[in-house]
Short mmCIF file of C-alpha atoms in Angstrom, two decimals:
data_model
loop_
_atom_site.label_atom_id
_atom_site.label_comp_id
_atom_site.label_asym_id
_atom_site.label_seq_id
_atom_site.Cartn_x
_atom_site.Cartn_y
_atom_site.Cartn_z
CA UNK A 468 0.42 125.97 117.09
CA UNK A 469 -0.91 125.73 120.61
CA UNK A 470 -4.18 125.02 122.20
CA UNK A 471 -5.76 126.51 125.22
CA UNK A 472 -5.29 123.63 127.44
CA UNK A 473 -3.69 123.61 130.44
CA UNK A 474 -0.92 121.77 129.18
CA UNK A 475 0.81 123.58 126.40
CA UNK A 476 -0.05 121.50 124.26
CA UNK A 477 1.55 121.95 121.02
CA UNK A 478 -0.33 120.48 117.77
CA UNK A 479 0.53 120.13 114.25
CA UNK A 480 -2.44 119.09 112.00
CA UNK A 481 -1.44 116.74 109.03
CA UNK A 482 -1.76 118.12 105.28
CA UNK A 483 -2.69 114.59 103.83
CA UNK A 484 -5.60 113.40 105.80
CA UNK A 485 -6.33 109.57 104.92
CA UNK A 486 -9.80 110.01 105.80
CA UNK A 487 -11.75 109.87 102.47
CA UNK A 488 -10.12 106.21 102.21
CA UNK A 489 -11.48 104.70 104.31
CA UNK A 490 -14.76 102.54 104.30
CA UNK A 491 -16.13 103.33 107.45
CA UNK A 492 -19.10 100.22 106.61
CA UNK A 493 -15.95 97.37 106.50
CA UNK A 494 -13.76 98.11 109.20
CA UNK A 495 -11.08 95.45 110.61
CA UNK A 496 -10.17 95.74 114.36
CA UNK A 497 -7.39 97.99 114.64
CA UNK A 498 -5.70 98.01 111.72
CA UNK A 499 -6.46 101.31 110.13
CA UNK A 500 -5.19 104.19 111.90
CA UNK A 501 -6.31 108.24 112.33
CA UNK A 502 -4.35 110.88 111.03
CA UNK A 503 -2.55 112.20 114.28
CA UNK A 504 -1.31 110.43 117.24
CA UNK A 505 -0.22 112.31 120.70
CA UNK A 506 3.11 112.11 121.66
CA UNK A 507 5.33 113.06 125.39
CA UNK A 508 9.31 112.54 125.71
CA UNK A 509 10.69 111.33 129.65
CA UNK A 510 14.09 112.48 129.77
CA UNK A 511 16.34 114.55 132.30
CA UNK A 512 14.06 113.02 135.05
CA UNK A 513 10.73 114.89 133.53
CA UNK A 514 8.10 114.72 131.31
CA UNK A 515 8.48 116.90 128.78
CA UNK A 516 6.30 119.37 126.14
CA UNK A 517 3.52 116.91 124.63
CA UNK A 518 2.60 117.34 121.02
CA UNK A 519 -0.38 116.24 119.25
CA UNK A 520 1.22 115.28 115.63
CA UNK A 521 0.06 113.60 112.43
CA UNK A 522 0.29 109.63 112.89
CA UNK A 523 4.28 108.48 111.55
CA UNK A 524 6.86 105.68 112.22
CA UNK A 525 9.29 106.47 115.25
CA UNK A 526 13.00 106.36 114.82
CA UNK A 527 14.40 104.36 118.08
CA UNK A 528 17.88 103.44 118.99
CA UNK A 529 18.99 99.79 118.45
CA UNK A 530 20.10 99.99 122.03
CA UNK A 531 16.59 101.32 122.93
CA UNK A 532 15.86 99.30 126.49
CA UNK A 533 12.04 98.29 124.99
CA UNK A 534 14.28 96.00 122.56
CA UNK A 535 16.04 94.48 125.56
CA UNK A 536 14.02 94.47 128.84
CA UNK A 537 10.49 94.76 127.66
CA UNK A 538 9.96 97.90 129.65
CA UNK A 539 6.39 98.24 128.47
CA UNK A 540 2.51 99.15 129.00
CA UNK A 541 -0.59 100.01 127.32
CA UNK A 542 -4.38 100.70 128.01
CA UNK A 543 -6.98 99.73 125.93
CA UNK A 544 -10.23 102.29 125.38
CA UNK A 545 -12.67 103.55 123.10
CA UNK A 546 -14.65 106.78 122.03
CA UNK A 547 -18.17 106.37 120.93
CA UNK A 548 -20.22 109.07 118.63
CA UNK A 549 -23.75 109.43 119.45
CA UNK A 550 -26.71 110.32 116.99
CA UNK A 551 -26.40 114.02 117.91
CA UNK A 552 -22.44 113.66 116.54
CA UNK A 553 -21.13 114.09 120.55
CA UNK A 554 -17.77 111.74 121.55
CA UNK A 555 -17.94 110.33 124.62
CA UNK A 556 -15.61 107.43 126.95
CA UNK A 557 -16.20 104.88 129.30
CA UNK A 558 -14.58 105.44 132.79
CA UNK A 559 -11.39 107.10 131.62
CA UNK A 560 -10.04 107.92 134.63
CA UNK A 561 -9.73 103.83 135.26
CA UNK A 562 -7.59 103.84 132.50
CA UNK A 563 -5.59 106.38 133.32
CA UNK A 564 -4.94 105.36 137.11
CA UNK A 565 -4.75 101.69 135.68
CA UNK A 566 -1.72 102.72 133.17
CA UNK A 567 0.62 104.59 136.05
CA UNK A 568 -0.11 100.93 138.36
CA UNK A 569 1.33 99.04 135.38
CA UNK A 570 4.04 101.71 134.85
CA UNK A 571 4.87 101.34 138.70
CA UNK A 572 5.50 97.61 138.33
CA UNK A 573 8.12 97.83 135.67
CA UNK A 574 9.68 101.02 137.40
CA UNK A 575 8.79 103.49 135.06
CA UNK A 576 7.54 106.93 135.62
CA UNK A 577 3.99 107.88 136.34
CA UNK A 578 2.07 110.16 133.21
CA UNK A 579 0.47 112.57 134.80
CA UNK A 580 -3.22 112.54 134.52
CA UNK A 581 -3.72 116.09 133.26
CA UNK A 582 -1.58 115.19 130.12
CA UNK A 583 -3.41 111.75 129.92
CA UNK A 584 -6.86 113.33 130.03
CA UNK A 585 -6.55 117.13 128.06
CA UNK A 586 -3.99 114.79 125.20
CA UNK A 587 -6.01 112.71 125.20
CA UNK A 588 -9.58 114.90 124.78
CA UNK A 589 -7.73 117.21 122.17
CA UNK A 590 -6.42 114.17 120.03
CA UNK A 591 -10.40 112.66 119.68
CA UNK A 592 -11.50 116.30 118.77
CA UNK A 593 -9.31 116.91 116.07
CA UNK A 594 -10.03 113.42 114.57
CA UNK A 595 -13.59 113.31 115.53
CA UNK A 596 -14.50 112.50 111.93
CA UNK A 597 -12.62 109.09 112.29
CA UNK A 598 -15.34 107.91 114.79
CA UNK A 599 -17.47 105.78 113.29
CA UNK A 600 -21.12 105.80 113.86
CA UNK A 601 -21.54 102.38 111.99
CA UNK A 602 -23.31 99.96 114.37
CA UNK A 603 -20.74 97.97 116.45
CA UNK A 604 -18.15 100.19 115.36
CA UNK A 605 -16.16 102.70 117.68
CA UNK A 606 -12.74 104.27 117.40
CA UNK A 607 -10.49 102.18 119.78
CA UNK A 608 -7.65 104.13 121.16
CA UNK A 609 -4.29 103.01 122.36
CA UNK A 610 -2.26 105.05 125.51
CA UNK A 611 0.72 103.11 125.72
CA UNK A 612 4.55 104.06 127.39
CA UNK A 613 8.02 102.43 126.53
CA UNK A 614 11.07 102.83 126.99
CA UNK A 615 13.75 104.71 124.73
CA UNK A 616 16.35 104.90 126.95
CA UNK A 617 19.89 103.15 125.99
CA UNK A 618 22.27 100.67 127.09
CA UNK A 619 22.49 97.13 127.61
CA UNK A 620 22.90 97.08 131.35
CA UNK A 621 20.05 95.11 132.43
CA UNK A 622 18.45 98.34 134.32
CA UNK A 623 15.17 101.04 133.82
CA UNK A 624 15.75 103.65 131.30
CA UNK A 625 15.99 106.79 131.72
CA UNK A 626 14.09 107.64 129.05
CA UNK A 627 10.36 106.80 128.24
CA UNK A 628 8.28 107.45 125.45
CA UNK A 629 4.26 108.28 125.79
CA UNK A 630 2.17 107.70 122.98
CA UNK A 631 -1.94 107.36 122.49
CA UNK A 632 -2.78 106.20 118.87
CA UNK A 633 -6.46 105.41 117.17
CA UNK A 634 -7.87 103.12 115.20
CA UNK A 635 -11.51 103.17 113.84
CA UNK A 636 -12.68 99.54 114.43
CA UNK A 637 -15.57 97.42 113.94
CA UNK A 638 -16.31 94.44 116.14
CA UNK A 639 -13.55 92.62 118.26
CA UNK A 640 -15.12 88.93 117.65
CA UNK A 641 -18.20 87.75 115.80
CA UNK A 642 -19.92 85.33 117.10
CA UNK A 643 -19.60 82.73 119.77
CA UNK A 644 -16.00 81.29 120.94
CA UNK A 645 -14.46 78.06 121.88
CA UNK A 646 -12.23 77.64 124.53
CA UNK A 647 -9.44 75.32 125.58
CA UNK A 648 -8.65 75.00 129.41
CA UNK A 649 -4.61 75.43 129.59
CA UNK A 650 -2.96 72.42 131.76
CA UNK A 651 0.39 73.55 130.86
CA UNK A 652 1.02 76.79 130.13
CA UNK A 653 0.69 80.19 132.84
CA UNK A 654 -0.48 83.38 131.85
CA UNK A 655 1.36 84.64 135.14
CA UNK A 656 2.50 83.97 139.00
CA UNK A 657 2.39 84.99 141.92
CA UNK A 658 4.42 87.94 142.67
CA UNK A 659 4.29 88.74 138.78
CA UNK A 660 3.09 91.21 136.90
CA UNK A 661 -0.19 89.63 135.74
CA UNK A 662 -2.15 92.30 136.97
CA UNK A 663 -0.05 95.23 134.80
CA UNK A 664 -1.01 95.55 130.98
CA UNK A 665 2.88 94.65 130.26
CA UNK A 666 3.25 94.10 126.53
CA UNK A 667 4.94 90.60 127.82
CA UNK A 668 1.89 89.15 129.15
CA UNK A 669 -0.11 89.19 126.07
CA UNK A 670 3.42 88.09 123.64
CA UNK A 671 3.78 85.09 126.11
CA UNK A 672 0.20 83.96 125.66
CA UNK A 673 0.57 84.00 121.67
CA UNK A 674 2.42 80.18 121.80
CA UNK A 675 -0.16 78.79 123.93
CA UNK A 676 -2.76 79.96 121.95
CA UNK A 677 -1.58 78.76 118.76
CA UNK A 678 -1.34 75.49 119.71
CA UNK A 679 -4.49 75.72 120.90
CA UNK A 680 -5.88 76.73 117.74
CA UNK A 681 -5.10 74.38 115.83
CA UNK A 682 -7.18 71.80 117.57
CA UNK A 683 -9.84 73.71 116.74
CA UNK A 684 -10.33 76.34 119.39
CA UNK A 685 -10.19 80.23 119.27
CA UNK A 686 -8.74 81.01 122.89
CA UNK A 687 -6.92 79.70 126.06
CA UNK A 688 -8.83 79.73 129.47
CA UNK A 689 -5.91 80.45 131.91
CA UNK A 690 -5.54 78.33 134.92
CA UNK A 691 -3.22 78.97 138.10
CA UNK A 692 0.02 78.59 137.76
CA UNK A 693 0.23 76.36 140.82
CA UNK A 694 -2.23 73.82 140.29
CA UNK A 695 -3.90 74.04 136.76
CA UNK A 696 -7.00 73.90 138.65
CA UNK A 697 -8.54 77.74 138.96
CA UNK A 698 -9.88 79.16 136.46
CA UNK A 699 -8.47 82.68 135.94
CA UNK A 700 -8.84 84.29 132.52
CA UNK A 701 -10.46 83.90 129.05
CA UNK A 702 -7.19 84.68 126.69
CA UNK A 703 -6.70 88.73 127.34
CA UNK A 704 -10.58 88.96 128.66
CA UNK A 705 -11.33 88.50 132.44
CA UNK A 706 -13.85 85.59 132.73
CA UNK A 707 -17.01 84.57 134.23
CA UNK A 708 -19.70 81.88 134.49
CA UNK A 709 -23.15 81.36 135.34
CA UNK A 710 -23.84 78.59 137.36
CA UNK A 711 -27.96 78.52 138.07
CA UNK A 712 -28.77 82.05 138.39
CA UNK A 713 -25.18 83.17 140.52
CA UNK A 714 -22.60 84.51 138.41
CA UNK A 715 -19.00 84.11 139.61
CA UNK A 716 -15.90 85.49 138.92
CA UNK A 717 -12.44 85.37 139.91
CA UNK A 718 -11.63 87.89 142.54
CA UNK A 719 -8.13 90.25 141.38
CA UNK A 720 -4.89 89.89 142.34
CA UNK A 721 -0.75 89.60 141.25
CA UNK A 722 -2.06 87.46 138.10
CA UNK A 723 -5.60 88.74 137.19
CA UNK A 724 -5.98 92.23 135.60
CA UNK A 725 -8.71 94.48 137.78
CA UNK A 726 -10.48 94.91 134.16
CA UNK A 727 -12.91 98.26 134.09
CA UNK A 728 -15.60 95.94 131.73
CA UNK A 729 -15.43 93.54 134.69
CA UNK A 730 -16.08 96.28 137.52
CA UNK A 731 -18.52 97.48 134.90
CA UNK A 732 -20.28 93.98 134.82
CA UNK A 733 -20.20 93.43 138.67
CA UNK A 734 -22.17 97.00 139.46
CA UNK A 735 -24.58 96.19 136.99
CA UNK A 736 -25.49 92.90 138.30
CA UNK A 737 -25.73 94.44 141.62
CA UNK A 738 -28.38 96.79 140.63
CA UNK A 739 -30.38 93.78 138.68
CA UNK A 740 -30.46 92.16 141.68
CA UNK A 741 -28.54 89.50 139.95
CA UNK A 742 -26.84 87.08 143.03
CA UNK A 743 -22.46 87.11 142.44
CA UNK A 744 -19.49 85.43 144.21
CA UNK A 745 -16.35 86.98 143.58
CA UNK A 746 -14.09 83.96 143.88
CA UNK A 747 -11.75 81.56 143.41
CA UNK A 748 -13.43 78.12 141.24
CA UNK A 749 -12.16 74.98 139.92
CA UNK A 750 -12.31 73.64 136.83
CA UNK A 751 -13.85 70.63 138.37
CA UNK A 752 -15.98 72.60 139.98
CA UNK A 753 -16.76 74.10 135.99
CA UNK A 754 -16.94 70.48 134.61
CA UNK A 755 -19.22 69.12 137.13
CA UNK A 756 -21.70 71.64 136.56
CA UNK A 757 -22.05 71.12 133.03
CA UNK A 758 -22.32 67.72 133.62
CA UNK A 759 -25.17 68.66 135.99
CA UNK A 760 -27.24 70.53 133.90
CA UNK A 761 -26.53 73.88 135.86
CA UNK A 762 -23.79 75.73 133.94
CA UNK A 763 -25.73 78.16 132.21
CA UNK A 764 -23.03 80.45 130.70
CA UNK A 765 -19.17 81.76 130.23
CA UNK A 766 -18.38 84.47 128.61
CA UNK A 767 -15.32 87.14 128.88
CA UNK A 768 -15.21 90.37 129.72
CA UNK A 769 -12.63 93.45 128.38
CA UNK A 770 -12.73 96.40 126.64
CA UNK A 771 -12.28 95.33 123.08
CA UNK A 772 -14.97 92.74 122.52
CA UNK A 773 -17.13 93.84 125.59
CA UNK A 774 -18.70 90.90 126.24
CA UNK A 775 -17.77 87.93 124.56
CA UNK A 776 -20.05 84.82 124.84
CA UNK A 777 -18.34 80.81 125.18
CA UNK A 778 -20.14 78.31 123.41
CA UNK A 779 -17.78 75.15 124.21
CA UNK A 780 -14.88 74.47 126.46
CA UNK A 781 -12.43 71.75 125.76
CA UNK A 782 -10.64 70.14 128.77
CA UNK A 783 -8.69 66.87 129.10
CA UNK A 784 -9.98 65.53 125.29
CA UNK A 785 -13.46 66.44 126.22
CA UNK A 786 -15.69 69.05 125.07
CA UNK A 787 -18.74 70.76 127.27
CA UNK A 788 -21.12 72.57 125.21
CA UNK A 789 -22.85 75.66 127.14
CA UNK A 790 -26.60 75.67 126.33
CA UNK A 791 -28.38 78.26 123.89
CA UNK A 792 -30.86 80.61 126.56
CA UNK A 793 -32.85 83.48 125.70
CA UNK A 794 -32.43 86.84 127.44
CA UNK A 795 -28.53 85.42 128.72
CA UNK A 796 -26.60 87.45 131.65
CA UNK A 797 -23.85 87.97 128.42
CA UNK A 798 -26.46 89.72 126.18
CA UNK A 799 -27.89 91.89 129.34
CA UNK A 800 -24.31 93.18 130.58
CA UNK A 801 -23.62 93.78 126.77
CA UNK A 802 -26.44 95.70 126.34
CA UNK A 803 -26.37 97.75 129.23
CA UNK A 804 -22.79 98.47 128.83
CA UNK A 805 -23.03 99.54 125.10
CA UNK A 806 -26.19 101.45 125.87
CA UNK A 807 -24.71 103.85 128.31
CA UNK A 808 -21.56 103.69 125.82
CA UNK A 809 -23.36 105.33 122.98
CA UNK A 810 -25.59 107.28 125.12
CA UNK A 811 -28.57 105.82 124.35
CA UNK A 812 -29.76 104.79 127.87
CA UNK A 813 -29.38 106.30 131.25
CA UNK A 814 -26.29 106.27 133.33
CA UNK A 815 -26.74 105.78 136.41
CA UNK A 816 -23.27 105.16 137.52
CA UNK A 817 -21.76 108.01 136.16
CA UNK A 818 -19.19 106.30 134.43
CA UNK A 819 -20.09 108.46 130.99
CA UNK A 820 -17.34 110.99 130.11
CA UNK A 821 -18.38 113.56 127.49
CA UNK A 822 -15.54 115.25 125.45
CA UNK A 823 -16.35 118.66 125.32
#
């Protein structure tokens, strides 16, 4: 069948819906997976018909260029249910412009937003029941483009594969995290493509991290790649800290992702009023302050956790502890943020999106 979107969309409903297995109270982070997934084939220099099908394994070519080159991007997003059972997102069109600036980096083709959008709106209404309405919970959804294309001549395919797949999800972390400042290791360079969501950024963070977990942290802060001496990001979260009342972040560029929590986070402190510098800082600069008595917080920033409060930071075989405060800048810009995601506050930004 067809809907009545612009698109010609073409959907085929599944006959063996997985729904009534799962338990929608005890929910891993993306793990369990909806019953249909929507699906658009780049060849002969065009996208082609998209299809909204049930969710199945894909059949590539062992000379598929993914396998080779790495020719590969993804956004990260979520649909919320409120108490009067209506799905909404948070700033899709970010998302969508933010997945054709990644795709432009590793010369791939651009998805045109109307697919993105009407796929994408058609998908969450047919499995609207897989959107949980537990608290913390939401159903996190996965655009992502690769390439399909053969040949082992180190060159773009010329074909490309666009998929979006869900995953009803509880919460990303729970509780506070401990962080290890990275003297070694670079998440990116300049002149890179830190700022795309390439699958290769996150696999080459996976080695630093380990080895940071094992001496006892959860994540890797990442410094410059020059230096070691800026902080940058908090593992696959953008990062910031509160030193006295200013909060500061690290402004965007070739290695930092321009993450839509973080612009989120930034407007909202505007309108509290709340004083921010969006620059470069030290780790020195970090150290000395909680030596001083005047780092307040850290916490990161990104679409899967929201906010995500530090508790300690190791650097150089010394740990900092951040101090325990009541009504924290990390619980406000949660709160705020998950208010307007479930629609249970105003939205003054506009940044809402209901699927209709």
């Amino acid at each position: 069948m067809s809907t009545g979107t612009s698109i010609n969309l073409k959907v085929e409903k599944t006959k063996n819906s997985k729904l009534s297995q799962i338990d929608f109270n005890n929910l891993p982070f993306g793990q369990t997976f909806s019953d249909h997934m929507f699906v658009c084939d780049y060849k002969d220099g065009k996208w082609q018909t998209p299809q909204i099908i049930p969710y199945q394994n894909i059949s590539l070519d062992p000379a598929a260029k993914i396998f080779h080159y790495g020719q590969s991007v993804f956004e990260g997003m979520k649909a919320y249910k409120d108490d009067q059972d209506q799905i909404w997102l948070f700033r899709p069109l970010e998302n969508q412009k933010r997945i054709n600036i990644s795709s432009e980096r590793l010369a791939m083709p651009a998805f045109p937003k109307n697919y993105f959008m009407e796929g994408l709106e058609t998908l969450l209404k047919i499995d609207k029941e897989w959107i949980p309405q537990t608290p913390g919970s939401s159903l996190y959804i996965r655009p992502f483009i690769f390439a399909t294309g053969v040949g082992f001549h180190a060159s773009p395919a010329d074909e490309y594969k666009f998929i979006i797949a869900c995953a009803p999800s509880g919460p990303y972390f729970s509780g506070n995290v401990k962080v290890l400042i990275e003297e070694k290791y670079s998440r990116s360079a300049n002149g890179g493509v830190g700022f795309a969501k390439a699958g290769g950024n996150y696999a080459g963070q996976f080695y630093p991290t380990e080895l940071a977990v094992k001496k006892g942290y959860h994540q890797v802060i990442w410094t410059d790649d020059n230096t070691h001496e800026y902080i940058e990001e908090a593992g696959a979260m953008n990062i910031f800290v509160r030193i006295g009342d200013t909060l500061i972040t690290s402004p965007t560029s070739d290695r930092i992702l321009d993450g839509v929590t973080r612009k989120s986070i930034l407007d909202i402190a505007k309108d509290e009023n709340i004083p921010v510098e969006v620059r470069k800082f030290t780790v020195t600069e970090l150290v000395e302050a909680s030596k001083n008595g005047t780092l307040k917080e850290m916490f990161g920033a990104g679409t899967a956790a929201v906010v995500s409060p530090i508790s300690l930071f190791g650097h150089k075989g010394e740990n900092y502890e951040l101090p325990e405060i009541e009504n924290s800048y990390a619980s406000r810009f949660k709160k705020r943020i998950t208010d307007i995601q479930y629609n249970r506050a105003e939205d003054k930004f506009g940044w809402r999106y209901l699927v209709k």
